[in-house]
Tab-separated table of C-alpha atoms and ligand atoms in Angstrom:
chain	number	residue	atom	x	y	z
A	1	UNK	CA	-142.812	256.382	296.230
A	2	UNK	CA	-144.763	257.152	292.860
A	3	UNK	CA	-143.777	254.316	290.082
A	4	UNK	CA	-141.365	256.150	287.042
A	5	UNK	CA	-141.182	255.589	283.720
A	6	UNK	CA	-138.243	257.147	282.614
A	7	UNK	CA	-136.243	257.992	279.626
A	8	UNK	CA	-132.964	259.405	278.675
A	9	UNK	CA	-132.045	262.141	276.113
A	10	UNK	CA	-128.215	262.327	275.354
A	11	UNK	CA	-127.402	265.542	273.168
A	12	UNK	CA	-125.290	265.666	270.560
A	13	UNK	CA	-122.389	262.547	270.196
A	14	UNK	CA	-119.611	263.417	268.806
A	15	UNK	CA	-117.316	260.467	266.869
A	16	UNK	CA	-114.989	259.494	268.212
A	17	UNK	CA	-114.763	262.401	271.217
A	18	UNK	CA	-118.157	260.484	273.149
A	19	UNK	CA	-117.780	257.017	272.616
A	20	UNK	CA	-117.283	256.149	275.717
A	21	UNK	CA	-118.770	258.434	277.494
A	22	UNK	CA	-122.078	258.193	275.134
A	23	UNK	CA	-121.963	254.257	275.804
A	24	UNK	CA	-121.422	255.151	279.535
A	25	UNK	CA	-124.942	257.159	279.424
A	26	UNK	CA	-126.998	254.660	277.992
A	27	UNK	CA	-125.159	251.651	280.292
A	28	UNK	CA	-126.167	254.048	283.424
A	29	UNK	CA	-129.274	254.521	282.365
A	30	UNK	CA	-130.070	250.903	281.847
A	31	UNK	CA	-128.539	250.057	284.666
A	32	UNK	CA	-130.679	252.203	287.357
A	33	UNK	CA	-133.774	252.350	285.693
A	34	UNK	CA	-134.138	254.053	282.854
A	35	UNK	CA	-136.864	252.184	279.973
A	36	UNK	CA	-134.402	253.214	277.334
A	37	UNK	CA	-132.228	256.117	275.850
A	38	UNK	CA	-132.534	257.990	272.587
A	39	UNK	CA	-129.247	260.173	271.430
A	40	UNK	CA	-128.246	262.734	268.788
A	41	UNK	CA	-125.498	264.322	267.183
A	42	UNK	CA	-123.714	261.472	265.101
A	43	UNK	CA	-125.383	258.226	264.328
A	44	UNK	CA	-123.047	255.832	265.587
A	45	UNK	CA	-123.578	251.810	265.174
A	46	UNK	CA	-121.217	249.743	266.629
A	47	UNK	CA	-122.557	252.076	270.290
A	48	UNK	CA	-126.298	250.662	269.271
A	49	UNK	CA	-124.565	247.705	268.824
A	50	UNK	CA	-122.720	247.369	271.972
A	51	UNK	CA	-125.351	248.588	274.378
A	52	UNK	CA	-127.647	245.949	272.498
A	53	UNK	CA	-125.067	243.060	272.635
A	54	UNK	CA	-125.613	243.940	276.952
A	55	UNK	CA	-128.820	244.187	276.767
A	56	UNK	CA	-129.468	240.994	275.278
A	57	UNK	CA	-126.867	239.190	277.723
A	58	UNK	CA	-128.194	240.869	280.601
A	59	UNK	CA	-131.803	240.734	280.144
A	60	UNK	CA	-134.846	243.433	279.835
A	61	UNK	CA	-136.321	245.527	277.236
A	62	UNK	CA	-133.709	248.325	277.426
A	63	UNK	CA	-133.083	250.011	273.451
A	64	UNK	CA	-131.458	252.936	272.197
A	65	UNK	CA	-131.532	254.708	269.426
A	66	UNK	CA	-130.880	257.593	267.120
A	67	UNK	CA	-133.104	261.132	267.103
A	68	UNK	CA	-131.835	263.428	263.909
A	69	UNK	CA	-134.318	266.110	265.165
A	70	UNK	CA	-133.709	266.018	269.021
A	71	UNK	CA	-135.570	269.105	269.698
A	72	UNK	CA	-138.602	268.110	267.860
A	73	UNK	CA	-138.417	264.866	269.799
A	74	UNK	CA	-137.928	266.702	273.000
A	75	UNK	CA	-141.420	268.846	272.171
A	76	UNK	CA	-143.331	265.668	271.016
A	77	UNK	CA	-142.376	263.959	274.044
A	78	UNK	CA	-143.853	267.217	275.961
A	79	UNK	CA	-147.110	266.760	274.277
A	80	UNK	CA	-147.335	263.196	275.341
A	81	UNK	CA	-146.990	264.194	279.099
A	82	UNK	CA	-143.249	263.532	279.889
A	83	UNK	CA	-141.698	266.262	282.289
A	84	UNK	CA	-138.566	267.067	280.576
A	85	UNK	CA	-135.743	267.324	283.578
A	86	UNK	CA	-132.190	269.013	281.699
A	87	UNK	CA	-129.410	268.129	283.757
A	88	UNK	CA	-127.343	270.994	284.130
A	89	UNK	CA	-124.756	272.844	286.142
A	90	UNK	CA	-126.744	276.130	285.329
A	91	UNK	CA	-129.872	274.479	287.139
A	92	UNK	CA	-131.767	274.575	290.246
A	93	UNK	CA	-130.586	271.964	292.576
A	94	UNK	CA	-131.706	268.715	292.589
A	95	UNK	CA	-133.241	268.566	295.911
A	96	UNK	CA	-135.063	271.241	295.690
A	97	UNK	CA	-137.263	270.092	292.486
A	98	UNK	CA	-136.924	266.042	292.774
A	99	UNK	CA	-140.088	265.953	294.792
A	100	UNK	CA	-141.779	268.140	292.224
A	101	UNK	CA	-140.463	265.591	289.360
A	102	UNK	CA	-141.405	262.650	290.930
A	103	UNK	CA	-145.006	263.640	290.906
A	104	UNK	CA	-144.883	264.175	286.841
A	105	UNK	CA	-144.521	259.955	286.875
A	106	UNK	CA	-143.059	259.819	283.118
A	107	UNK	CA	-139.750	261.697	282.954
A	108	UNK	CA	-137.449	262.216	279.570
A	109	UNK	CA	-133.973	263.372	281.743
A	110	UNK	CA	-131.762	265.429	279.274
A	111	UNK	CA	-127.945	265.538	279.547
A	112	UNK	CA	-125.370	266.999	276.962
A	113	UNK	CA	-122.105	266.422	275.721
A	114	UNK	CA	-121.228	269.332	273.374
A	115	UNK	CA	-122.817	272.982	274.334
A	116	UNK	CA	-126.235	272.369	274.831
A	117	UNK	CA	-128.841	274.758	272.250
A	118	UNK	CA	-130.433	277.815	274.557
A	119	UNK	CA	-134.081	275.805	273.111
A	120	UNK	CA	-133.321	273.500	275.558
A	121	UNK	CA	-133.088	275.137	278.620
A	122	UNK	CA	-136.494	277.259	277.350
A	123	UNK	CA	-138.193	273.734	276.771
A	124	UNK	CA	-137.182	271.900	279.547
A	125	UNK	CA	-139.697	271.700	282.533
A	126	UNK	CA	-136.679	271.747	284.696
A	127	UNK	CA	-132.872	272.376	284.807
A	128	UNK	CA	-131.491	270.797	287.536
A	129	UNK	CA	-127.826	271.074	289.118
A	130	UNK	CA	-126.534	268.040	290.346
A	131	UNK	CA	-123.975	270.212	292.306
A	132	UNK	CA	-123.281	273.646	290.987
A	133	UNK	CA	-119.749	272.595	289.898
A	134	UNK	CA	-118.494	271.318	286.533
A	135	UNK	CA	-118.516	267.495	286.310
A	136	UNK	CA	-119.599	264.668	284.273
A	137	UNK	CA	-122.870	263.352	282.717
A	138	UNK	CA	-122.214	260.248	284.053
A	139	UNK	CA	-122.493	261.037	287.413
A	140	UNK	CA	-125.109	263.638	287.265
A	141	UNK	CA	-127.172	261.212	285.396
A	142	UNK	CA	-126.513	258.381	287.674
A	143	UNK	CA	-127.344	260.482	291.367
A	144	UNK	CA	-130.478	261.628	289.363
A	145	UNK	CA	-131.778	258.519	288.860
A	146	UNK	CA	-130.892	257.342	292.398
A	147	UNK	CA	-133.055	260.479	294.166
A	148	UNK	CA	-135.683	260.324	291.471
A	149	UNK	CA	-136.514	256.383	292.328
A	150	UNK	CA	-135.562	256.817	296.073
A	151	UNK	CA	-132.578	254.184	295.445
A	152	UNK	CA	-135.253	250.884	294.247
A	153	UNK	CA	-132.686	250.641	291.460
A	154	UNK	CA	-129.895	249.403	294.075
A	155	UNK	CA	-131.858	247.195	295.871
A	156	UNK	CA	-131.733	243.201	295.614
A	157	UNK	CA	-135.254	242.773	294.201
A	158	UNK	CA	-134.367	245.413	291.276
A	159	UNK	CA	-132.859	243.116	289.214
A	160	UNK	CA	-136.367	241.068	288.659
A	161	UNK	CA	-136.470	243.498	286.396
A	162	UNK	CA	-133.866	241.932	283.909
A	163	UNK	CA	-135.788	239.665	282.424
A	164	UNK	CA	-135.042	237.056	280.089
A	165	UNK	CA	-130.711	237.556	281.141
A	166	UNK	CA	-128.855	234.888	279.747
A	167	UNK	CA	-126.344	236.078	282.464
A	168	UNK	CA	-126.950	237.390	286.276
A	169	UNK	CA	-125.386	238.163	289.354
A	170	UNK	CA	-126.442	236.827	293.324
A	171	UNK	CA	-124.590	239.069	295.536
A	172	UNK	CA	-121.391	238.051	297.419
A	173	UNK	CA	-119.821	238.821	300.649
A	174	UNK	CA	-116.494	237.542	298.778
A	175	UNK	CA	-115.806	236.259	295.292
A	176	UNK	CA	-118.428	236.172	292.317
A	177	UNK	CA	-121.689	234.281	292.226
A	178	UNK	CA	-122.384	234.345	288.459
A	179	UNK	CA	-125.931	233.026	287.223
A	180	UNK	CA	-125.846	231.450	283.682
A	181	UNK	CA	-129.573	231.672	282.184
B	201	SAM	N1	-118.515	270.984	277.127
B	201	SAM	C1	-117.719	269.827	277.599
B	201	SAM	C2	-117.649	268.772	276.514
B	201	SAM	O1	-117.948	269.136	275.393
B	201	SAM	O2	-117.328	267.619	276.805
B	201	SAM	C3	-118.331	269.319	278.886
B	201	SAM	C4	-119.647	268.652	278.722
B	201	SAM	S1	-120.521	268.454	280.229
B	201	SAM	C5	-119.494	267.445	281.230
B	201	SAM	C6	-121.729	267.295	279.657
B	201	SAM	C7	-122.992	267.252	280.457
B	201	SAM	O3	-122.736	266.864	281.786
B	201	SAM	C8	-123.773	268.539	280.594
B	201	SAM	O4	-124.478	268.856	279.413
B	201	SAM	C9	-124.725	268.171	281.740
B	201	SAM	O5	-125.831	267.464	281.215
B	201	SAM	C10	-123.861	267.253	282.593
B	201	SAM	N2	-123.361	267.892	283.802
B	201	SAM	C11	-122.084	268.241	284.083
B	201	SAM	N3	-122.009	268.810	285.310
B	201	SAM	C12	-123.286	268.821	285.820
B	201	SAM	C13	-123.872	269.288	287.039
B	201	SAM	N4	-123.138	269.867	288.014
B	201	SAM	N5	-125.213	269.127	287.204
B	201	SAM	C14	-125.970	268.548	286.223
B	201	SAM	N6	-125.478	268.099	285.040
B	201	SAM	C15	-124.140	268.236	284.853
């Protein structure tokens, strides 16, 4: 299974509408995998804050942060190799173009909140369907990240990756095994 570097591209937050679900995006994609998220639409603090504040508990290298000109990110990114994947319920699905994306290695995965610009579909390498059925970012973003790392990200070993948590988990049959530093 090829190694990924991947990032994540949330479209345009909305305050207060995508708080949580914006925070939800970037905790997702911290949490299986993802090397960091970048999001437009509002600038919004106390979510850079937040995601941070877990970040620093939980350990890794994980940031976020603001894009004012997302499209001119997205096309800069291009340049620089990434295979821009638009998650979308317009798309091709999934299955059919994960084995194609995991070849690309470095992967900026796109997902929207408010109508997402026509540029983007026309930019993006690929639009993929989770499903061809209305649902949520969160979960489109999550099963994406699952195929597109063949499910590493759930295993025991993954969470090596955390490095430098002040805070970690050992897995429990029963109860919680909580790992301070
Ligand atoms: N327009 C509504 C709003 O403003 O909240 C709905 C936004 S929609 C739930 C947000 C994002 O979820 C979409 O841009 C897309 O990235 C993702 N999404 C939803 N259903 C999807 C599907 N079946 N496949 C892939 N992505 C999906």
């Amino acid at each position: 299974m090829e190694i990924m570097w991947i990032m994540v591209l949330r479209l345009g937050h909305r305050l207060p509408r995508d708080e949580r679900m914006t925070t939800h995006v970037c905790l997702t994609s911290r949490a299986f995998g993802a090397s960091g998220a970048i999001y437009s639409g509002q600038k919004d603090g106390s979510l850079e804050e937040s995601v941070g504040r877990i970040a620093d508990n939980w350990g890794g290298e994980f940031q976020v942060e603001h894009e004012a000109k997302p499209i001119a990110r997205i096309e800069k990114m291009k340049r620089e190799g990434w295979a821009v994947v638009h998650l979308t319920m317009y798309g091709m699905p999934l299955p059919e173009k994960e084995a194609g994306i995991r070849k690309r290695g470095k992967v900026l995965v796109v997902v929207g909140a408010e109508k997402v610009p026509a540029e983007v579909y026309q930019l993006a390498d690929f639009n993929v369907a989770v499903g061809s059925q209305p649902h949520s970012e969160i979960a489109a973003l999550a099963i994406t990240l699952d195929r597109l790392q063949g499910g590493r990200e759930l295993e025991r070993g993954f969470q090596s990756n955390f490095k430098g948590a002040a805070i970690s988990l050992e897995p429990a049959e029963r109860g919680k095994r909580i790992v301070k530093g």
